[in-house]
Coordinates of C-alpha atoms in Angstrom, one line a residue:
M1 CA 0.0 0.0 0.1
S2 CA 1.4 3.4 -1.0
T3 CA 2.0 6.1 1.6
I4 CA -0.7 8.6 1.7
T5 CA 0.1 12.3 2.0
R6 CA -1.5 13.5 5.3
R7 CA -3.8 16.6 4.5
I8 CA -5.1 18.5 7.4
V9 CA -8.0 20.7 6.7
P10 CA -8.0 23.8 9.0
A11 CA -11.6 23.5 10.0
I12 CA -10.9 20.0 11.2
A13 CA -7.8 20.9 12.9
I14 CA -9.9 23.5 14.9
A15 CA -12.6 21.0 15.6
G16 CA -9.9 18.3 16.8
T17 CA -8.4 20.9 19.2
M18 CA -11.8 21.5 20.5
M19 CA -12.3 17.8 21.1
L20 CA -9.3 17.7 23.3
V21 CA -11.4 19.0 26.0
A22 CA -14.5 17.0 25.2
T23 CA -16.0 14.9 27.9
G24 CA -16.2 11.0 27.4
C25 CA -19.3 9.1 28.6
V26 CA -20.0 5.9 30.2
A27 CA -21.8 3.8 27.7
G28 CA -22.6 0.5 29.4
E29 CA -26.3 -0.3 29.2
N30 CA -26.7 0.3 32.9
A31 CA -24.4 3.2 33.2
D32 CA -25.2 6.9 33.8
A33 CA -24.7 8.4 30.2
S34 CA -25.1 11.9 31.7
A35 CA -21.8 11.5 33.8
P36 CA -18.7 13.3 32.4
D37 CA -15.6 11.4 32.0
D38 CA -13.0 13.5 34.0
S39 CA -10.0 11.5 32.8
A40 CA -10.7 12.5 29.1
A41 CA -11.5 16.1 30.2
S42 CA -8.1 16.4 31.7
G43 CA -6.3 14.7 28.8
D44 CA -5.5 11.8 30.9
W45 CA -6.9 8.9 28.7
S46 CA -7.9 5.5 30.0
S47 CA -5.3 3.6 27.7
D48 CA -2.1 4.7 26.2
T49 CA -3.0 2.8 22.9
L50 CA -6.1 2.5 20.7
T51 CA -6.4 0.2 17.7
V52 CA -8.8 1.0 15.0
D53 CA -9.4 -0.7 11.6
F54 CA -9.7 0.9 8.2
A55 CA -11.4 -0.5 5.2
T56 CA -12.0 0.4 1.6
Y57 CA -15.6 -0.3 2.0
N58 CA -15.6 2.4 4.8
P59 CA -14.5 5.6 3.2
L60 CA -14.8 7.6 6.4
S61 CA -12.1 5.4 8.0
L62 CA -9.8 6.3 5.2
V63 CA -10.5 10.0 5.8
V64 CA -9.8 9.7 9.8
K65 CA -6.7 7.8 9.1
D66 CA -5.3 10.1 6.5
Q67 CA -6.1 13.2 8.1
G68 CA -4.8 12.1 11.4
I69 CA -8.0 13.3 13.2
L70 CA -7.8 10.7 15.9
E71 CA -4.2 11.5 16.6
D72 CA -5.1 15.3 16.8
I73 CA -8.1 14.5 19.3
L74 CA -5.9 12.2 21.5
G75 CA -2.6 14.0 21.5
D76 CA 0.6 12.5 22.3
D77 CA -0.7 10.6 25.2
V78 CA -2.3 7.8 23.2
E79 CA -0.8 5.8 20.4
V80 CA -3.3 5.1 17.5
E81 CA -2.6 1.8 15.8
W82 CA -4.4 1.0 12.4
V83 CA -5.3 -2.3 11.1
Q84 CA -7.0 -3.1 7.7
S85 CA -10.0 -5.2 7.4
A86 CA -10.5 -7.0 4.1
G87 CA -14.2 -7.6 5.0
S88 CA -16.8 -7.6 7.5
N89 CA -16.0 -11.2 8.4
K90 CA -12.3 -10.1 8.9
A91 CA -13.4 -7.0 11.1
N92 CA -15.6 -9.3 13.2
E93 CA -12.6 -11.7 13.8
L94 CA -10.4 -8.9 14.8
L95 CA -13.0 -7.6 17.2
R96 CA -13.7 -11.0 18.8
S97 CA -10.0 -11.6 19.2
G98 CA -9.3 -8.1 20.8
S99 CA -6.9 -7.3 17.9
V100 CA -8.9 -4.0 17.3
D101 CA -10.9 -2.0 19.7
V102 CA -13.1 -0.5 17.0
G103 CA -14.1 -2.2 13.7
S104 CA -16.1 -1.6 10.5
T105 CA -18.8 -4.1 9.4
A106 CA -21.9 -4.2 7.5
G107 CA -25.1 -4.1 9.8
S108 CA -26.0 -7.9 8.8
A109 CA -22.6 -9.1 9.6
A110 CA -22.6 -7.3 13.1
L111 CA -25.9 -8.9 13.9
L112 CA -24.7 -12.2 12.9
A113 CA -21.5 -11.8 15.1
R114 CA -23.6 -10.6 18.1
A115 CA -26.2 -13.3 17.6
N116 CA -23.3 -15.9 17.8
G117 CA -22.1 -14.6 21.0
S118 CA -19.7 -11.8 20.1
P119 CA -20.3 -8.9 22.5
I120 CA -20.1 -6.2 20.0
Q121 CA -22.4 -3.0 19.8
V122 CA -22.7 -0.5 17.0
I123 CA -21.6 2.9 18.3
D124 CA -21.9 5.1 14.9
I125 CA -23.2 4.6 11.5
Y126 CA -20.5 5.5 8.7
S127 CA -22.7 5.0 5.5
Q128 CA -25.9 3.8 3.9
P129 CA -24.5 2.2 0.8
E130 CA -25.5 0.3 -2.1
W131 CA -22.2 -1.9 -2.1
S132 CA -23.4 -5.3 -3.1
A133 CA -24.9 -6.8 -6.1
I134 CA -24.9 -10.2 -8.3
V135 CA -22.1 -9.9 -10.7
V136 CA -21.2 -12.1 -13.8
G137 CA -18.5 -12.1 -16.5
P138 CA -19.0 -10.0 -19.6
D139 CA -19.9 -13.0 -21.8
S140 CA -22.1 -14.7 -19.3
G141 CA -25.5 -16.2 -20.4
I142 CA -26.8 -15.5 -16.9
T143 CA -29.2 -12.7 -17.1
S144 CA -31.7 -13.1 -14.4
L145 CA -31.7 -14.5 -10.8
E146 CA -33.7 -17.6 -12.1
D147 CA -30.4 -18.3 -14.4
L148 CA -28.4 -18.8 -11.2
A149 CA -29.9 -22.3 -10.6
G150 CA -27.1 -24.9 -10.8
T151 CA -24.4 -22.5 -10.8
S152 CA -21.3 -21.8 -8.8
I153 CA -21.3 -18.5 -6.9
A154 CA -18.4 -16.8 -5.0
A155 CA -19.4 -15.0 -1.8
T156 CA -17.7 -14.2 1.6
K157 CA -19.7 -15.7 4.4
G158 CA -20.6 -13.4 7.3
T159 CA -20.7 -10.4 5.3
D160 CA -23.3 -8.1 3.5
P161 CA -22.7 -9.6 -0.1
Y162 CA -23.4 -13.1 1.2
F163 CA -26.7 -12.0 2.8
F164 CA -27.5 -10.1 -0.3
L165 CA -27.0 -13.4 -2.2
L166 CA -29.4 -15.2 0.2
Q167 CA -32.1 -12.6 -0.3
A168 CA -31.6 -12.4 -4.0
L169 CA -31.8 -16.3 -4.3
E170 CA -35.1 -16.1 -2.4
E171 CA -36.2 -13.4 -4.8
G172 CA -35.5 -15.5 -7.6
G173 CA -37.3 -18.5 -6.2
L174 CA -34.2 -20.3 -5.4
S175 CA -32.3 -21.5 -2.2
L176 CA -28.8 -22.2 -1.2
D177 CA -29.7 -25.9 -2.2
D178 CA -30.0 -24.7 -5.9
V179 CA -26.5 -23.3 -6.2
E180 CA -22.9 -24.0 -4.9
V181 CA -21.4 -21.2 -2.9
Q182 CA -17.8 -20.9 -2.9
N183 CA -16.7 -19.1 0.4
L184 CA -13.9 -16.7 -0.8
Q185 CA -12.7 -13.4 0.4
H186 CA -14.1 -10.5 -1.7
A187 CA -11.0 -9.9 -4.0
D188 CA -10.7 -13.7 -4.3
G189 CA -14.2 -13.8 -5.5
R190 CA -13.6 -11.4 -8.3
A191 CA -10.5 -13.3 -9.4
A192 CA -12.5 -16.6 -9.4
L193 CA -15.1 -15.0 -11.6
D194 CA -12.5 -13.4 -14.0
G195 CA -10.7 -16.7 -14.1
G196 CA -13.9 -18.8 -15.0
S197 CA -13.9 -20.9 -11.7
V198 CA -17.2 -19.5 -10.7
D199 CA -20.2 -18.5 -12.7
A200 CA -21.1 -15.5 -10.5
W201 CA -20.0 -13.3 -7.7
A202 CA -21.8 -11.6 -4.9
G203 CA -19.7 -8.5 -5.2
L204 CA -18.5 -5.8 -2.9
D205 CA -17.4 -2.1 -3.8
P206 CA -15.0 -0.9 -4.5
I207 CA -13.8 -4.3 -5.9
M208 CA -17.1 -4.6 -7.8
A209 CA -16.9 -1.2 -9.3
A210 CA -13.3 -2.0 -10.6
A211 CA -14.6 -5.2 -12.0
E212 CA -17.2 -3.5 -14.1
V213 CA -14.7 -1.1 -15.6
E214 CA -11.6 -3.2 -15.8
S215 CA -13.0 -6.6 -16.8
G216 CA -16.3 -5.8 -18.2
D217 CA -18.3 -7.6 -15.6
Q218 CA -22.1 -7.1 -15.3
L219 CA -24.3 -6.5 -12.4
I220 CA -27.4 -8.6 -13.3
Y221 CA -29.3 -7.8 -10.0
R222 CA -29.2 -4.9 -7.8
N223 CA -31.3 -3.9 -4.9
V224 CA -30.5 -1.2 -2.5
D225 CA -33.0 -2.5 0.2
F226 CA -31.0 -5.7 0.4
N227 CA -27.9 -3.7 1.6
T228 CA -27.5 -3.0 5.4
Y229 CA -25.8 0.1 6.8
G230 CA -22.2 0.4 7.5
F231 CA -21.7 -0.2 11.4
L232 CA -18.8 1.1 13.5
N233 CA -18.6 -1.5 16.2
A234 CA -16.9 -2.0 19.6
T235 CA -17.0 -4.7 22.1
E236 CA -18.9 -4.1 25.5
D237 CA -15.7 -4.3 27.4
F238 CA -14.1 -1.6 25.5
I239 CA -17.3 0.5 25.7
N240 CA -17.4 0.2 29.4
N241 CA -13.8 0.5 30.3
H242 CA -12.7 2.9 27.6
A243 CA -15.7 5.1 27.0
D244 CA -13.3 8.2 26.6
L245 CA -11.5 6.5 23.7
A246 CA -14.8 5.2 22.1
Q247 CA -16.3 8.8 22.2
A248 CA -12.9 10.0 20.7
V249 CA -13.4 7.6 17.8
V250 CA -17.1 8.6 17.1
D251 CA -16.0 12.4 17.3
A252 CA -13.4 11.6 14.6
Y253 CA -15.8 9.9 12.4
E254 CA -18.3 12.7 12.6
Q255 CA -15.6 15.3 11.6
A256 CA -14.5 13.0 8.9
R257 CA -18.2 12.9 7.4
V258 CA -18.3 16.6 7.3
W259 CA -15.1 16.8 5.5
A260 CA -15.9 14.0 3.1
L261 CA -19.2 15.4 2.2
E262 CA -17.6 18.9 1.6
N263 CA -14.9 17.3 -0.6
P264 CA -16.2 14.4 -2.5
E265 CA -13.5 14.6 -5.1
E266 CA -10.8 14.3 -2.7
T267 CA -12.4 11.5 -0.9
A268 CA -12.7 9.6 -4.2
A269 CA -9.0 10.2 -4.9
L270 CA -8.1 8.9 -1.3
L271 CA -10.3 5.9 -2.0
A272 CA -8.6 5.3 -5.4
E273 CA -5.2 5.5 -3.7
V274 CA -5.8 3.1 -0.8
A275 CA -7.8 0.6 -2.9
G276 CA -5.5 0.8 -5.9
I277 CA -8.4 1.5 -8.4
D278 CA -9.0 3.9 -11.1
I279 CA -10.1 7.4 -10.1
E280 CA -13.4 7.1 -12.1
V281 CA -14.2 3.9 -10.4
A282 CA -13.6 5.5 -7.0
T283 CA -15.8 8.4 -7.9
T284 CA -18.6 6.1 -8.9
V285 CA -18.2 4.4 -5.5
I286 CA -18.3 7.6 -3.6
E287 CA -20.9 9.6 -5.5
E288 CA -23.4 6.9 -6.6
R289 CA -23.2 3.9 -4.3
S290 CA -21.9 5.5 -0.8
N291 CA -24.4 7.6 1.0
L292 CA -22.2 9.2 3.6
D293 CA -24.8 11.9 4.3
V294 CA -26.7 9.7 7.0
N295 CA -27.3 10.2 10.4
G296 CA -24.6 8.7 12.4
I297 CA -26.7 7.9 15.5
P298 CA -27.6 4.0 15.3
G299 CA -31.3 3.3 16.2
D300 CA -34.8 2.4 14.7
A301 CA -33.7 2.8 11.0
Q302 CA -31.0 0.3 11.3
I303 CA -33.0 -2.2 13.5
E304 CA -35.9 -2.0 10.9
V305 CA -33.5 -3.1 8.2
L306 CA -31.9 -5.9 10.4
E307 CA -35.3 -7.2 11.3
K308 CA -35.9 -7.9 7.6
I309 CA -32.4 -9.6 7.5
A310 CA -33.1 -11.5 10.6
P311 CA -35.3 -14.5 9.0
V312 CA -32.6 -14.9 6.4
L313 CA -30.1 -15.3 9.2
V314 CA -32.0 -17.8 11.0
D315 CA -32.9 -19.9 7.7
S316 CA -29.3 -19.9 6.7
G317 CA -28.3 -22.1 9.8
D318 CA -25.4 -19.8 10.6
V319 CA -26.8 -18.6 14.0
Q320 CA -26.3 -20.7 17.1
G321 CA -29.5 -20.6 19.0
G322 CA -31.5 -19.6 16.0
Q323 CA -34.4 -17.0 16.3
E324 CA -34.0 -16.6 20.1
S325 CA -30.4 -15.6 19.7
V326 CA -31.3 -13.2 16.8
D327 CA -34.1 -11.6 18.6
K328 CA -31.7 -11.0 21.6
A329 CA -29.1 -9.6 19.4
L330 CA -31.5 -7.1 17.9
E331 CA -32.6 -5.8 21.3
T332 CA -29.0 -5.2 22.5
I333 CA -27.0 -4.5 19.5
V334 CA -27.5 -0.6 19.4
N335 CA -25.4 1.8 21.8
A336 CA -26.3 5.3 20.4
T337 CA -24.7 7.2 23.5
F338 CA -21.5 8.3 21.8
A339 CA -23.1 9.3 18.3
E340 CA -25.8 11.4 20.4
K341 CA -23.0 13.2 22.2
A342 CA -21.0 13.7 19.1
A343 CA -24.2 15.0 17.2
K344 CA -24.7 17.6 20.2
G345 CA -20.9 18.7 19.9
E346 CA -20.4 17.7 23.6

């Protein structure tokens, strides 16, 4: 990955300085959310390290990292470590193992992880994207969902494209029994499609957008309603014991959102550089398929979407505990405390 020139926008720098005196909040479900975090207010943070992921499917993470927003908020007392997530499934693995404190996933992947016992909660919404579709090669005879019967399809289990595939199959009157799913990481799925070892691919941007331009691949089925929101997640342990740092991350994301919305061309250029894709492809992803102008506070809108996904998760057999586990996860996955404080500028 090439080194990215760090660009500090004056407005962000000023906001970052203001955040040095921002108070954190205790975010446990039984905690007093109104109580200020004196350690954060005094600059004495709860840990001297903070590990956060970045991902090409999460443009705001790229802005936060490139602009050094978190580093400006935390000052010299906290070392920020960055780890790249190749997909929601990898981000969930990093969160479960404690390799990152905050990680980016799709909403469906977060729900699956929590339903299966990972104690994560969503603390901010980074996008409302249309980042998945069913993709075939340029000369494919597959033109409809019904044509997928008997085919081999690449998909990354535990991610939004996989759940998109499950919903798409149902829409076409098919099930997993009617196809062969090859569990491949997103980039490997594209390679398998282009190499002819699978007939179709449940794609993910920006890799999917690059496949359209570079390989002439075709999106035979799109449905924005089958895509879930971008979730920024942390474990309950981190939320309860490092609320000041969780607040700093969400504050940084909200600053990045403002900058990205004001600077879409630079945001696309940043994505192009980190993802190694053409600027036209990155522009399509940012301007046409990534809705960054979304309320960062997680709540009813996200739960409504996840409730539609829930039966698909249960029927897939991927959830230990079935419907009961999914229902419990839906009731406990949201922690809006930090995003609410960030929205108020506290």
